[in-house]
Tab-separated table of C-alpha atoms in Angstrom:
chain	number	residue	atom	x	y	z
A	1	MET	CA	146.674	116.524	-76.473
A	2	LYS	CA	143.661	114.118	-75.074
A	3	LYS	CA	140.900	114.586	-77.278
A	4	ASN	CA	137.200	115.158	-77.006
A	5	LYS	CA	138.819	116.997	-73.539
A	6	VAL	CA	138.024	120.212	-72.698
A	7	ASP	CA	140.139	122.241	-69.843
A	8	ILE	CA	138.016	125.203	-68.179
A	9	ILE	CA	140.609	127.713	-65.933
A	10	THR	CA	139.268	130.048	-64.199
A	11	LEU	CA	140.852	133.036	-62.633
A	12	GLY	CA	139.520	135.698	-60.293
A	13	CYS	CA	136.142	135.978	-58.085
A	14	SER	CA	133.735	133.092	-57.351
A	15	LYS	CA	131.281	134.885	-59.722
A	16	ASN	CA	133.298	133.679	-62.619
A	17	LEU	CA	133.627	130.259	-61.443
A	18	VAL	CA	129.727	130.393	-61.543
A	19	ASP	CA	130.291	130.953	-65.221
A	20	SER	CA	132.896	128.679	-65.627
A	21	GLU	CA	130.665	126.054	-64.050
A	22	GLN	CA	127.660	126.604	-66.420
A	23	LEU	CA	130.019	126.821	-68.861
A	24	MET	CA	131.233	123.411	-68.381
A	25	ARG	CA	127.323	121.926	-67.866
A	26	GLN	CA	127.015	123.091	-71.761
A	27	PHE	CA	130.382	120.944	-72.895
A	28	LYS	CA	129.183	118.222	-70.908
A	29	VAL	CA	125.763	117.791	-72.433
A	30	ASN	CA	127.573	117.890	-75.958
A	31	GLY	CA	129.582	115.586	-75.431
A	32	TYR	CA	132.812	116.505	-74.262
A	33	GLN	CA	134.855	115.352	-70.843
A	34	VAL	CA	135.567	118.126	-69.011
A	35	GLU	CA	138.256	119.210	-66.023
A	36	HIS	CA	138.826	122.296	-64.050
A	37	ASP	CA	142.414	121.762	-62.728
A	38	PRO	CA	145.094	124.241	-63.857
A	39	HIS	CA	147.720	121.730	-62.898
A	40	ASN	CA	146.618	118.822	-65.399
A	41	ILE	CA	145.740	121.256	-69.265
A	42	ASN	CA	146.030	118.974	-72.563
A	43	GLY	CA	142.757	119.280	-73.916
A	44	GLU	CA	142.146	119.885	-77.431
A	45	ILE	CA	140.149	122.963	-76.043
A	46	VAL	CA	141.113	125.074	-73.559
A	47	VAL	CA	139.162	127.924	-72.300
A	48	VAL	CA	140.443	130.381	-69.846
A	49	ASN	CA	137.931	132.427	-67.293
A	50	THR	CA	140.126	135.732	-66.999
A	51	CYS	CA	139.517	138.432	-64.419
A	52	GLY	CA	139.738	142.287	-65.365
A	53	PHE	CA	139.632	143.951	-61.886
A	54	ILE	CA	143.289	145.273	-61.049
A	55	GLY	CA	146.296	145.384	-62.573
A	56	ASP	CA	147.630	142.398	-60.472
A	57	ALA	CA	144.934	140.054	-61.373
A	58	GLN	CA	145.169	141.368	-65.275
A	59	GLU	CA	148.558	140.486	-65.290
A	60	GLU	CA	147.644	136.539	-63.538
A	61	SER	CA	145.591	136.419	-67.029
A	62	ILE	CA	147.965	137.826	-69.257
A	63	GLU	CA	151.072	135.246	-68.466
A	64	MET	CA	148.242	132.199	-68.220
A	65	ILE	CA	147.213	133.028	-71.595
A	66	LEU	CA	150.912	133.448	-72.730
A	67	GLU	CA	151.711	130.205	-70.986
A	68	LEU	CA	148.762	128.210	-72.769
A	69	GLY	CA	150.002	129.920	-75.815
A	70	GLU	CA	153.407	128.316	-75.783
A	71	ALA	CA	151.779	125.069	-74.701
A	72	LYS	CA	149.761	125.639	-78.230
A	73	ARG	CA	152.611	126.295	-80.105
A	74	GLN	CA	154.154	122.957	-78.846
A	75	GLY	CA	151.424	120.920	-79.887
A	76	LYS	CA	150.087	120.307	-75.908
A	77	ILE	CA	146.320	121.564	-76.009
A	78	GLY	CA	144.358	122.311	-79.127
A	79	LYS	CA	142.370	125.544	-79.695
A	80	LEU	CA	142.481	128.170	-77.024
A	81	PHE	CA	139.667	130.244	-75.794
A	82	VAL	CA	139.878	133.366	-73.517
A	83	MET	CA	136.382	134.771	-72.009
A	84	GLY	CA	135.514	136.643	-68.771
A	85	CYS	CA	136.190	139.971	-67.356
A	86	LEU	CA	139.680	140.991	-68.870
A	87	SER	CA	138.349	140.256	-72.295
A	88	GLU	CA	135.161	142.119	-71.902
A	89	ARG	CA	137.202	145.235	-71.208
A	90	PHE	CA	140.321	145.020	-73.743
A	91	LYS	CA	139.267	143.135	-76.336
A	92	LYS	CA	140.187	145.056	-79.085
A	93	ASP	CA	143.874	145.140	-77.946
A	94	LEU	CA	143.902	141.574	-76.757
A	95	VAL	CA	143.167	140.478	-80.285
A	96	GLN	CA	145.631	142.568	-81.575
A	97	GLU	CA	148.450	141.621	-78.990
A	98	LEU	CA	147.685	137.662	-78.616
A	99	PRO	CA	147.256	135.944	-81.738
A	100	GLU	CA	147.935	132.732	-80.396
A	101	VAL	CA	143.940	132.956	-78.859
A	102	ASP	CA	141.597	131.527	-81.323
A	103	ARG	CA	139.025	133.960	-80.029
A	104	PHE	CA	138.197	136.229	-77.262
A	105	TYR	CA	134.532	136.377	-75.631
A	106	GLY	CA	133.660	138.796	-72.862
A	107	LYS	CA	131.799	138.401	-69.673
A	108	PHE	CA	128.361	137.793	-71.333
A	109	ASP	CA	129.180	136.386	-74.932
A	110	TRP	CA	130.569	133.339	-73.637
A	111	LYS	CA	127.656	130.988	-74.998
A	112	GLU	CA	128.544	131.662	-78.367
A	113	LEU	CA	131.438	129.713	-77.890
A	114	ILE	CA	129.162	126.617	-78.217
A	115	SER	CA	127.383	127.395	-80.916
A	116	ASP	CA	130.903	128.484	-82.386
A	117	LEU	CA	132.075	124.832	-81.708
A	118	GLY	CA	129.415	123.515	-84.412
A	119	LYS	CA	127.517	122.142	-80.708
A	120	VAL	CA	124.160	123.312	-79.481
A	121	TYR	CA	123.703	125.724	-76.653
A	122	HIS	CA	120.992	124.029	-74.246
A	123	GLU	CA	118.904	127.364	-72.760
A	124	GLU	CA	117.142	124.784	-70.538
A	125	LEU	CA	119.887	123.989	-68.939
A	126	ALA	CA	121.573	127.855	-68.521
A	127	HIS	CA	121.755	127.949	-64.838
A	128	ASP	CA	122.626	124.450	-64.284
A	129	ARG	CA	126.003	123.573	-63.631
A	130	VAL	CA	129.240	121.473	-62.793
A	131	LEU	CA	130.490	122.280	-59.437
A	132	THR	CA	133.700	122.486	-59.015
A	133	THR	CA	133.537	122.659	-55.356
A	134	PRO	CA	132.865	119.831	-53.103
A	135	ALA	CA	129.778	118.563	-53.634
A	136	HIS	CA	128.701	119.867	-50.255
A	137	TYR	CA	128.449	123.559	-50.929
A	138	ALA	CA	127.823	125.910	-53.778
A	139	TYR	CA	128.222	129.414	-54.729
A	140	ILE	CA	124.940	131.186	-56.005
A	141	LYS	CA	125.206	134.363	-58.123
A	142	ILE	CA	122.566	136.526	-57.223
A	143	GLY	CA	122.414	139.457	-59.542
A	144	GLU	CA	125.288	140.391	-62.303
A	145	GLY	CA	126.327	144.224	-63.132
A	146	CYS	CA	126.652	147.207	-60.409
A	147	ASN	CA	124.780	150.602	-60.378
A	148	ARG	CA	127.500	152.124	-57.836
A	149	THR	CA	129.994	155.049	-58.783
A	150	CYS	CA	133.182	154.237	-57.065
A	151	SER	CA	135.760	156.170	-58.234
A	152	TYR	CA	138.527	153.365	-58.202
A	153	CYS	CA	136.004	150.404	-59.439
A	154	SER	CA	136.324	149.068	-62.956
A	155	ILE	CA	133.481	146.489	-62.815
A	156	PRO	CA	130.714	148.772	-63.738
A	157	LEU	CA	132.675	149.184	-67.050
A	158	ILE	CA	132.847	145.560	-67.898
A	159	THR	CA	129.409	144.216	-66.006
A	160	GLY	CA	127.120	147.418	-66.945
A	161	ALA	CA	123.947	147.772	-64.689
A	162	TYR	CA	122.580	145.621	-61.772
A	163	GLN	CA	120.296	142.450	-63.330
A	164	SER	CA	118.948	140.542	-60.335
A	165	ARG	CA	117.942	137.507	-61.094
A	166	PRO	CA	114.214	136.593	-60.032
A	167	MET	CA	113.635	134.928	-56.546
A	168	GLU	CA	111.772	132.107	-58.508
A	169	ASP	CA	114.969	131.121	-60.447
A	170	LEU	CA	117.310	131.268	-57.808
A	171	VAL	CA	115.189	129.167	-55.269
A	172	GLU	CA	114.725	126.570	-57.772
A	173	GLU	CA	118.769	126.603	-58.346
A	174	VAL	CA	119.136	125.812	-54.729
A	175	LYS	CA	116.441	123.291	-54.376
A	176	LEU	CA	118.033	121.515	-57.748
A	177	LEU	CA	121.490	121.630	-55.876
A	178	VAL	CA	119.712	120.371	-52.290
A	179	SER	CA	118.630	117.317	-54.464
A	180	ARG	CA	122.341	116.794	-55.250
A	181	GLY	CA	123.644	116.717	-51.835
A	182	VAL	CA	124.520	120.954	-51.481
A	183	LYS	CA	123.977	121.839	-47.973
A	184	GLU	CA	125.828	125.053	-48.043
A	185	PHE	CA	125.154	128.022	-49.733
A	186	GLN	CA	127.341	130.976	-50.276
A	187	LEU	CA	125.333	133.684	-52.161
A	188	ILE	CA	127.600	136.298	-54.574
A	189	ALA	CA	126.907	139.388	-56.428
A	190	GLN	CA	128.965	142.298	-56.991
A	191	ASP	CA	126.635	143.972	-54.605
A	192	LEU	CA	124.156	141.530	-52.684
A	193	THR	CA	122.280	144.531	-50.841
A	194	PHE	CA	120.702	145.999	-53.922
A	195	TYR	CA	119.339	142.780	-55.273
A	196	GLY	CA	116.053	143.288	-56.131
A	197	VAL	CA	115.736	147.512	-56.724
A	198	ASP	CA	115.700	146.547	-60.674
A	199	LEU	CA	113.234	143.699	-60.705
A	200	TYR	CA	110.859	144.657	-57.668
A	201	ARG	CA	111.638	148.639	-57.087
A	202	ARG	CA	112.678	147.817	-53.601
A	203	MET	CA	115.813	146.136	-51.915
A	204	ALA	CA	114.820	142.474	-51.727
A	205	LEU	CA	117.922	140.790	-50.215
A	206	PRO	CA	115.709	140.050	-46.637
A	207	GLU	CA	112.993	138.078	-48.637
A	208	LEU	CA	115.085	136.177	-51.152
A	209	VAL	CA	117.320	134.630	-48.161
A	210	GLU	CA	114.414	134.297	-46.057
A	211	ARG	CA	112.778	132.385	-49.269
A	212	ILE	CA	115.898	130.296	-49.661
A	213	SER	CA	116.203	130.053	-45.913
A	214	ASP	CA	112.695	127.738	-46.320
A	215	VAL	CA	114.040	125.019	-48.650
A	216	LYS	CA	114.223	121.680	-47.271
A	217	GLY	CA	117.837	121.140	-46.354
A	218	VAL	CA	120.046	124.339	-46.600
A	219	GLU	CA	121.995	123.573	-44.050
A	220	TRP	CA	123.883	126.739	-44.280
A	221	ILE	CA	123.303	130.142	-45.957
A	222	ARG	CA	126.438	132.668	-45.910
A	223	LEU	CA	126.021	136.831	-47.454
A	224	HIS	CA	129.128	138.026	-49.547
A	225	TYR	CA	129.797	141.444	-50.549
A	226	GLY	CA	127.151	144.040	-49.083
A	227	TYR	CA	127.564	147.620	-49.383
A	228	PRO	CA	127.431	149.941	-46.716
A	229	THR	CA	125.055	152.689	-48.151
A	230	ASN	CA	121.436	152.276	-47.624
A	231	PHE	CA	121.920	149.222	-46.356
A	232	PRO	CA	118.994	146.678	-45.832
A	233	ILE	CA	118.401	146.778	-42.459
A	234	ASP	CA	115.852	144.060	-42.338
A	235	LEU	CA	118.685	141.645	-43.100
A	236	LEU	CA	119.503	141.646	-39.627
A	237	ARG	CA	116.410	140.640	-38.558
A	238	VAL	CA	116.412	137.749	-40.868
A	239	MET	CA	119.858	136.412	-39.539
A	240	ARG	CA	118.938	136.257	-36.471
A	241	GLU	CA	115.560	134.552	-36.411
A	242	ARG	CA	117.222	132.068	-38.931
A	243	ASP	CA	119.414	129.225	-37.505
A	244	ASN	CA	120.504	128.682	-40.683
A	245	VAL	CA	121.550	132.293	-42.165
A	246	CYS	CA	125.066	132.425	-40.877
A	247	ARG	CA	126.245	134.976	-38.616
A	248	TYR	CA	128.462	136.279	-41.190
A	249	MET	CA	128.777	139.580	-43.395
A	250	ASP	CA	131.257	140.843	-45.630
A	251	ILE	CA	130.956	143.987	-46.779
A	252	ALA	CA	133.474	146.036	-48.194
A	253	LEU	CA	133.999	149.850	-46.437
A	254	GLN	CA	137.412	150.249	-47.919
A	255	HIS	CA	137.806	153.387	-46.028
A	256	ILE	CA	136.549	155.351	-42.598
A	257	SER	CA	138.308	159.349	-43.421
A	258	ASP	CA	135.543	161.417	-44.248
A	259	LYS	CA	137.551	162.420	-46.896
A	260	MET	CA	138.610	159.575	-48.401
A	261	LEU	CA	135.022	158.370	-48.262
A	262	ARG	CA	134.328	161.137	-50.664
A	263	LEU	CA	137.157	161.133	-52.705
A	264	MET	CA	136.476	157.489	-53.609
A	265	ARG	CA	132.631	158.382	-54.200
A	266	ARG	CA	131.205	156.134	-51.443
A	267	ASN	CA	128.095	158.157	-50.193
A	268	ILE	CA	128.435	157.271	-46.784
A	269	THR	CA	130.355	158.917	-43.766
A	270	LYS	CA	132.541	157.956	-41.108
A	271	GLU	CA	129.640	158.398	-38.569
A	272	GLN	CA	126.864	156.434	-40.321
A	273	THR	CA	129.734	153.649	-40.536
A	274	TYR	CA	130.551	153.563	-37.602
A	275	GLU	CA	126.533	153.422	-36.585
A	276	LEU	CA	126.248	150.983	-39.244
A	277	ILE	CA	128.678	148.470	-37.244
A	278	GLN	CA	127.491	148.955	-33.851
A	279	LYS	CA	123.866	147.926	-35.612
A	280	MET	CA	125.064	144.720	-36.758
A	281	ARG	CA	126.427	144.052	-33.791
A	282	GLU	CA	123.515	144.690	-31.664
A	283	GLU	CA	120.835	143.019	-33.570
A	284	VAL	CA	123.054	140.019	-34.644
A	285	PRO	CA	124.776	138.960	-31.286
A	286	GLY	CA	128.316	137.029	-32.725
A	287	ILE	CA	127.846	138.123	-35.911
A	288	HIS	CA	131.756	137.665	-37.832
A	289	LEU	CA	132.050	140.880	-40.017
A	290	ARG	CA	134.552	140.666	-43.278
A	291	THR	CA	135.693	143.707	-44.694
A	292	THR	CA	137.799	144.880	-47.571
A	293	LEU	CA	139.752	147.857	-46.827
A	294	MET	CA	141.957	150.480	-49.275
A	295	VAL	CA	145.126	152.143	-48.975
A	296	GLY	CA	146.847	154.356	-51.562
A	297	HIS	CA	143.932	155.926	-53.486
A	298	PRO	CA	144.700	159.277	-54.866
A	299	GLY	CA	144.555	162.064	-52.616
A	300	GLU	CA	145.338	159.657	-48.898
A	301	THR	CA	147.899	161.531	-46.531
A	302	GLU	CA	149.711	159.570	-43.900
A	303	GLU	CA	146.727	161.406	-41.321
A	304	ASP	CA	143.901	159.509	-43.297
A	305	PHE	CA	146.171	156.306	-43.203
A	306	GLU	CA	146.208	156.558	-39.553
A	307	GLU	CA	142.482	157.208	-38.914
A	308	LEU	CA	142.169	153.910	-41.277
A	309	LEU	CA	144.902	152.160	-38.564
A	310	ALA	CA	142.432	153.598	-35.716
A	311	PHE	CA	139.392	152.178	-37.405
A	312	THR	CA	140.409	148.973	-37.540
A	313	ARG	CA	141.950	148.820	-33.817
A	314	THR	CA	137.905	149.946	-32.998
A	315	ALA	CA	135.902	147.933	-35.147
A	316	ARG	CA	137.895	144.931	-34.238
A	317	PHE	CA	136.713	143.019	-37.858
A	318	GLU	CA	137.035	139.055	-36.947
A	319	ARG	CA	137.683	139.376	-41.155
A	320	MET	CA	139.518	141.498	-43.335
A	321	GLY	CA	141.480	141.695	-46.380
A	322	ALA	CA	142.913	144.688	-47.958
A	323	PHE	CA	144.628	145.692	-51.461
A	324	ALA	CA	146.498	148.817	-52.885
A	325	TYR	CA	145.268	150.982	-55.013
A	326	SER	CA	145.079	150.382	-58.527
A	327	HIS	CA	144.712	153.345	-61.566
A	328	GLU	CA	142.288	151.654	-64.144
A	329	GLU	CA	142.115	152.824	-67.417
A	330	GLY	CA	138.069	154.387	-67.601
A	331	THR	CA	137.644	154.791	-63.511
A	332	TYR	CA	136.592	158.026	-62.427
A	333	ALA	CA	139.795	158.387	-60.585
A	334	TYR	CA	141.320	157.778	-63.446
A	335	THR	CA	140.374	160.453	-64.966
A	336	HIS	CA	140.075	162.603	-62.197
A	337	TYR	CA	142.997	162.240	-59.735
A	338	GLN	CA	146.523	161.827	-60.065
A	339	ASP	CA	148.114	158.419	-59.134
A	340	ASP	CA	149.995	160.447	-56.488
A	341	ILE	CA	150.981	158.023	-54.253
A	342	PRO	CA	154.304	156.269	-54.459
A	343	VAL	CA	154.342	152.261	-54.779
A	344	GLU	CA	156.539	152.069	-51.560
A	345	THR	CA	154.040	154.239	-49.197
A	346	LYS	CA	151.065	152.128	-50.854
A	347	GLU	CA	153.200	148.576	-50.032
A	348	ARG	CA	154.325	150.037	-46.810
A	349	ARG	CA	150.491	150.878	-45.786
A	350	LEU	CA	149.826	147.440	-47.003
A	351	ASP	CA	151.851	145.886	-44.866
A	352	ARG	CA	151.174	147.683	-41.748
A	353	LEU	CA	147.088	147.454	-41.885
A	354	MET	CA	147.324	143.809	-42.427
A	355	GLN	CA	149.777	143.163	-39.541
A	356	LEU	CA	147.341	144.969	-37.164
A	357	GLN	CA	144.921	142.698	-38.472
A	358	GLU	CA	146.834	139.798	-38.219
A	359	GLY	CA	147.170	140.500	-33.852
A	360	ILE	CA	143.388	140.967	-34.385
A	361	SER	CA	142.705	137.945	-35.752
A	362	PHE	CA	145.235	135.870	-33.321
A	363	GLU	CA	142.915	137.469	-30.242
A	364	VAL	CA	139.274	136.819	-32.192
A	365	ASN	CA	140.457	133.681	-32.443
A	366	LYS	CA	142.345	132.979	-28.835
A	367	GLN	CA	138.495	133.433	-27.078
A	368	LYS	CA	137.365	130.517	-29.319
A	369	ILE	CA	140.015	128.005	-27.583
A	370	GLY	CA	137.619	126.294	-25.059
A	371	LYS	CA	134.319	126.979	-26.997
A	372	ALA	CA	132.650	123.919	-28.669
A	373	TYR	CA	130.946	124.705	-32.667
A	374	ARG	CA	129.369	122.773	-35.452
A	375	VAL	CA	131.607	122.499	-37.920
A	376	ILE	CA	131.702	121.423	-41.620
A	377	VAL	CA	134.107	118.838	-42.890
A	378	ASP	CA	135.643	120.054	-45.983
A	379	ARG	CA	138.716	117.673	-46.887
A	380	GLU	CA	140.692	114.965	-45.590
A	381	GLU	CA	144.435	115.539	-45.368
A	382	GLU	CA	147.593	113.630	-44.153
A	383	ASP	CA	147.605	115.043	-40.282
A	384	PHE	CA	143.875	116.778	-40.033
A	385	TYR	CA	140.499	116.884	-41.132
A	386	VAL	CA	139.691	120.545	-42.375
A	387	GLY	CA	136.571	121.952	-42.143
A	388	ARG	CA	134.903	125.500	-41.167
A	389	THR	CA	132.335	127.214	-38.365
A	390	GLU	CA	129.624	129.446	-39.392
A	391	PHE	CA	131.724	132.026	-39.506
A	392	ASP	CA	134.111	130.974	-41.947
A	393	SER	CA	133.600	131.271	-46.059
A	394	PRO	CA	135.574	129.033	-48.071
A	395	GLU	CA	139.010	129.905	-49.456
A	396	VAL	CA	139.356	133.063	-47.846
A	397	ASP	CA	138.556	132.431	-43.994
A	398	PRO	CA	140.161	130.269	-41.081
A	399	GLU	CA	140.130	126.855	-41.161
A	400	VAL	CA	139.484	124.160	-38.067
A	401	LEU	CA	141.870	121.351	-38.007
A	402	ILE	CA	140.645	118.470	-36.970
A	403	ARG	CA	142.626	115.942	-35.441
A	404	LYS	CA	142.244	112.359	-36.064
A	405	GLU	CA	140.981	110.635	-32.939
A	406	ARG	CA	138.242	109.128	-35.476
A	407	GLU	CA	136.921	108.673	-39.176
A	408	LEU	CA	134.856	111.581	-40.313
A	409	MET	CA	133.133	112.030	-43.428
A	410	PRO	CA	133.681	115.408	-45.418
A	411	GLY	CA	130.337	117.505	-46.017
A	412	ASN	CA	129.235	116.549	-42.638
A	413	PHE	CA	128.870	118.570	-39.282
A	414	TYR	CA	130.563	117.890	-35.895
A	415	ASN	CA	130.906	119.525	-33.269
A	416	VAL	CA	134.179	120.620	-32.499
A	417	THR	CA	135.691	121.832	-29.033
A	418	ILE	CA	138.619	124.201	-30.106
A	419	ASP	CA	141.530	123.416	-28.633
A	420	ALA	CA	144.365	125.915	-30.009
A	421	ALA	CA	144.202	128.888	-32.288
A	422	GLN	CA	146.672	130.555	-34.678
A	423	PRO	CA	146.160	133.896	-36.269
A	424	PHE	CA	144.764	132.191	-39.531
A	425	GLU	CA	143.647	128.600	-38.163
A	426	LEU	CA	141.852	126.962	-34.987
A	427	TYR	CA	142.685	123.660	-34.084
A	428	GLY	CA	139.917	121.083	-32.702
A	429	THR	CA	138.870	117.648	-31.296
A	430	VAL	CA	135.204	116.128	-32.165
A	431	THR	CA	133.514	116.211	-28.885
A	432	ASP	CA	129.938	114.043	-30.130
């Protein structure tokens, strides 16, 4: 066990990562050595930032806590704290079932951890952080919470109503990060498109993106987690007109069958969904769309699933993730529907959907062969430099493997011609 060392472990989404980075800054200003490496945990303080969205994520969080509890019993680590979505949602149960944890904090009260340790929480550094990402990109959380009422989703139960951060604060945060060398910004929230409704009584995301785009030194802005209902169409104009706003939109559509959209309480129809996709592709030529689809929601028939497959073939999303429905306590679906689809059926549908998407992704990538793209280099590996185009978000999208014909600098941009493609990888050569 290392004295004066704090290990932070982050599970779940990039929104959790931002919270962890802010906590790391507070520990650091209080004189602690702070690390964010799950493979090297030996601190006198360990904090696990958990995810509680669906069953698999909850299980991963519990397994990590149990593993660390055993390390604590063996004297390999000191105090063990748990924060984040899982403990926000199930704190009472966790306190009883996991006595090895010294204290649980939720999604929003984790700041008390600093004062509980007898240290000072520095309010003036509330949005400052220690980046755990490569130095050239960062996530910017523009809002917290969600006002949607989707049948399957537990997030509003965890985070509460939507709370937008003021534009001025966000612009200042971006300026600070630019001064430290950050070039690429991933704007994130549970629902980007609702931004501003609570503060400004209007959907203000287009204006926010313009203001961040105006900051000198911002090379790329990428948008994550839009919502299709009442989508702010003016955002497409901003994306089309601003060179540093990536032609990329992450928008979770979940399903296409009108029946399923009603059961899911998505407040949109099949026709409106197709119209929105067409509008996006018309307004922003070359845009890459990332979506998330769900299989196995209560009431989904084979006919509904076949309609979802047909939609995937037609829409040809450049990027797509999918997951099987999880019957989450407290959600509308949990209290109003029976979880009536066998696990084997959910898994079969998920496999078929992802196999279909793999073929589409391969076709999309093959169309890039012979073309040149602006690529940012993330890291150097043994055989390749690894980078991304404007169409690729870190961690979730394809990477460009660049042959080592010359020395490249991580964090810099290069023009790269694509030589070969796989479903989830591109291979290229620097041409400038």
